[in-house]
Coordinates of C-alpha atoms in Angstrom, one line a residue:
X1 CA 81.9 104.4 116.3
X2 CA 85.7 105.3 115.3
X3 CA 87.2 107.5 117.1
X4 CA 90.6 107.2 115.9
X5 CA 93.2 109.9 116.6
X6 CA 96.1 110.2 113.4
X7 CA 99.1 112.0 113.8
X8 CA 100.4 114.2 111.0
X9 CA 102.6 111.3 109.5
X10 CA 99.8 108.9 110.1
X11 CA 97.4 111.3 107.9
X12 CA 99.9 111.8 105.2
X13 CA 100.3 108.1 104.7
X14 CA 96.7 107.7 104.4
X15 CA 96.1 110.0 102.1
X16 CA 98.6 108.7 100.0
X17 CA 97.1 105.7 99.9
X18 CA 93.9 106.7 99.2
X19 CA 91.7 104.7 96.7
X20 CA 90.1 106.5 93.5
X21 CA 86.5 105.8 92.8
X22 CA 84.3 106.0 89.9
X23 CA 83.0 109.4 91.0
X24 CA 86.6 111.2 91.3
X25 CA 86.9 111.2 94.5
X26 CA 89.9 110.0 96.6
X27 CA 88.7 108.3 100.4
X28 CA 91.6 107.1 103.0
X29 CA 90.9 104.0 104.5
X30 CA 90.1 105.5 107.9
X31 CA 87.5 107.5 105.9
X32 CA 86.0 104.4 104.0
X33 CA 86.2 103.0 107.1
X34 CA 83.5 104.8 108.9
X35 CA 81.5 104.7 106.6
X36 CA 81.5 101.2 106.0
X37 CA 80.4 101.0 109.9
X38 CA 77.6 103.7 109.3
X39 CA 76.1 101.5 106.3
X40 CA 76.3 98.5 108.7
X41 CA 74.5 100.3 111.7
X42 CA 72.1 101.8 109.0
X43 CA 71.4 98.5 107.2
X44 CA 70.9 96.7 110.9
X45 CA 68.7 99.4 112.1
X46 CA 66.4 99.5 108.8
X47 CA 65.2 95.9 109.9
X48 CA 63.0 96.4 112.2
X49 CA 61.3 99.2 110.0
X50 CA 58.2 98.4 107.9
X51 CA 58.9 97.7 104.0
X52 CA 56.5 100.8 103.4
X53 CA 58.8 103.1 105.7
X54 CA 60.5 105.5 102.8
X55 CA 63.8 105.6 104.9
X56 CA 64.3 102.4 104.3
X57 CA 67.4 101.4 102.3
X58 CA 66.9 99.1 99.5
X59 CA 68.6 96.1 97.9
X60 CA 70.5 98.7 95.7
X61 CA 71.5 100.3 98.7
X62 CA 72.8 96.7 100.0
X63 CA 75.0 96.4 96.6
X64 CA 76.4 99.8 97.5
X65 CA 77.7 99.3 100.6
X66 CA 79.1 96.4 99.7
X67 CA 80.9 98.4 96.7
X68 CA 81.9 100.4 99.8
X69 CA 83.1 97.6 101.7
X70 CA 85.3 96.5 98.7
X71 CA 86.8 99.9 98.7
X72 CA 87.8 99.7 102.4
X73 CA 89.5 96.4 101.3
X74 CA 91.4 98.1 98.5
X75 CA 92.6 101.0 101.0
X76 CA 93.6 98.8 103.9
X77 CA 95.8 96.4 101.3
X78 CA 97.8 99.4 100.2
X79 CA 98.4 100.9 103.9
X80 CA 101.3 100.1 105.9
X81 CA 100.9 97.3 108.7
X82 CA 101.0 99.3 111.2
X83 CA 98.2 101.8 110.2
X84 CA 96.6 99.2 109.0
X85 CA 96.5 97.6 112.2
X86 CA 95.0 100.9 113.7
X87 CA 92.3 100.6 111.7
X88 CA 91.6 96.7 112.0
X89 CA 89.4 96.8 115.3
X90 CA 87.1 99.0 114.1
X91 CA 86.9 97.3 110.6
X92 CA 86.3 94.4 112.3
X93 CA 83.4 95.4 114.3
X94 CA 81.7 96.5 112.0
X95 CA 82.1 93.4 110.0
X96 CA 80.8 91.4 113.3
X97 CA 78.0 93.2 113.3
X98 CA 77.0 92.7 109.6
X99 CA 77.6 89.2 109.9
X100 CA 75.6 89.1 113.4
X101 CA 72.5 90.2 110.9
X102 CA 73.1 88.3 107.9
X103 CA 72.9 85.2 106.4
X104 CA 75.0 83.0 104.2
X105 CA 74.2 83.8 100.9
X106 CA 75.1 82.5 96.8
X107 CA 75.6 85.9 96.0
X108 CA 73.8 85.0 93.0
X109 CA 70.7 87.9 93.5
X110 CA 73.1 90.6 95.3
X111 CA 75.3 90.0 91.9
X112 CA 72.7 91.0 89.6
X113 CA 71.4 93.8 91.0
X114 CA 75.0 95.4 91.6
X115 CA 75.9 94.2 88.1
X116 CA 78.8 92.0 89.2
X117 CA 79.9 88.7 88.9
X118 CA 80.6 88.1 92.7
X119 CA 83.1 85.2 92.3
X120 CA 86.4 86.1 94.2
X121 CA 84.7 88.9 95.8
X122 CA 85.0 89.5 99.2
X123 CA 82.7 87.2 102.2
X124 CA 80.5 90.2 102.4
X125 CA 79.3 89.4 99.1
X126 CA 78.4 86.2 99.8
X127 CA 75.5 87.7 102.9
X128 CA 72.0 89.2 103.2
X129 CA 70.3 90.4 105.9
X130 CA 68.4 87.4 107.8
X131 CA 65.0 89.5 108.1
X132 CA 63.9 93.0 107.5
X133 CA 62.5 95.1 104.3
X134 CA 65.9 94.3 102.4
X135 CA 64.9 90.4 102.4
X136 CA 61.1 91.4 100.6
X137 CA 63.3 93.1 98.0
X138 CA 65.7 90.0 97.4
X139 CA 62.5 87.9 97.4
X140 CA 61.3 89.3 94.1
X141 CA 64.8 88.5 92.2

């Protein structure tokens, strides 16, 4: 998990470029960041659980971590290369790992149930988990 380090500058540049949400509130990248990897370690771990377990995240909980996911997007665009760059291993495992669970997907059933049309959204929009209580979900859309 992120363990990142940010010096004083580094901080101040993040927060500046934090992204609003819906909700009010203001994440950095480096914030959205882990969290994006905690979905991703969540949704992964949630397979192996059965469909009746009541910890189990849902396919609404899918369409919100990718909502989350977009974020992260958004807040690495507007950072500067170089903090970007600081942030861009991490990012990327994370999105190794959701892919190493996931399938290709239309987006078509993810779409509806986050209310979105998914064309020109980002590849994580386009993937589903490959087994697991999130694909008995799907199966009724």
């Amino acid at each position: 998990m992120m363990m990142l380090e940010f010096t004083e500058d580094e901080r101040a540049a993040l927060a500046a470029d934090a992204v609003a949400l819906p909700d009010g509130s203001t994440p950095d990248a480096a914030t959205l960041a882990v969290a994006w990897a905690k979905h991703v370690s969540k949704l992964d771990a949630d397979r192996a659980l059965p469909y009746t377990d009541r910890s189990v995240w849902t396919e609404h909980d899918l369409a919100g971590s990718l909502f989350l996911r977009d974020n992260l997007e958004r807040a690495l665009t507007a950072l500067r290369p170089a903090l970007r760059e600081r942030l861009a291993d991490d990012v990327r495992a994370a999105d190794e790992q959701f892919r190493s669970f996931t399938v290709e997907d239309s987006g078509r059933k993810i779409g509806f149930i986050a209310g979105v049309d998914v064309a020109g959204r980002g590849w994580w929009w386009f993937r589903v988990p490959k087994d697991g209580p999130i694909v008995q979900d799907l199966a009724s859309y």
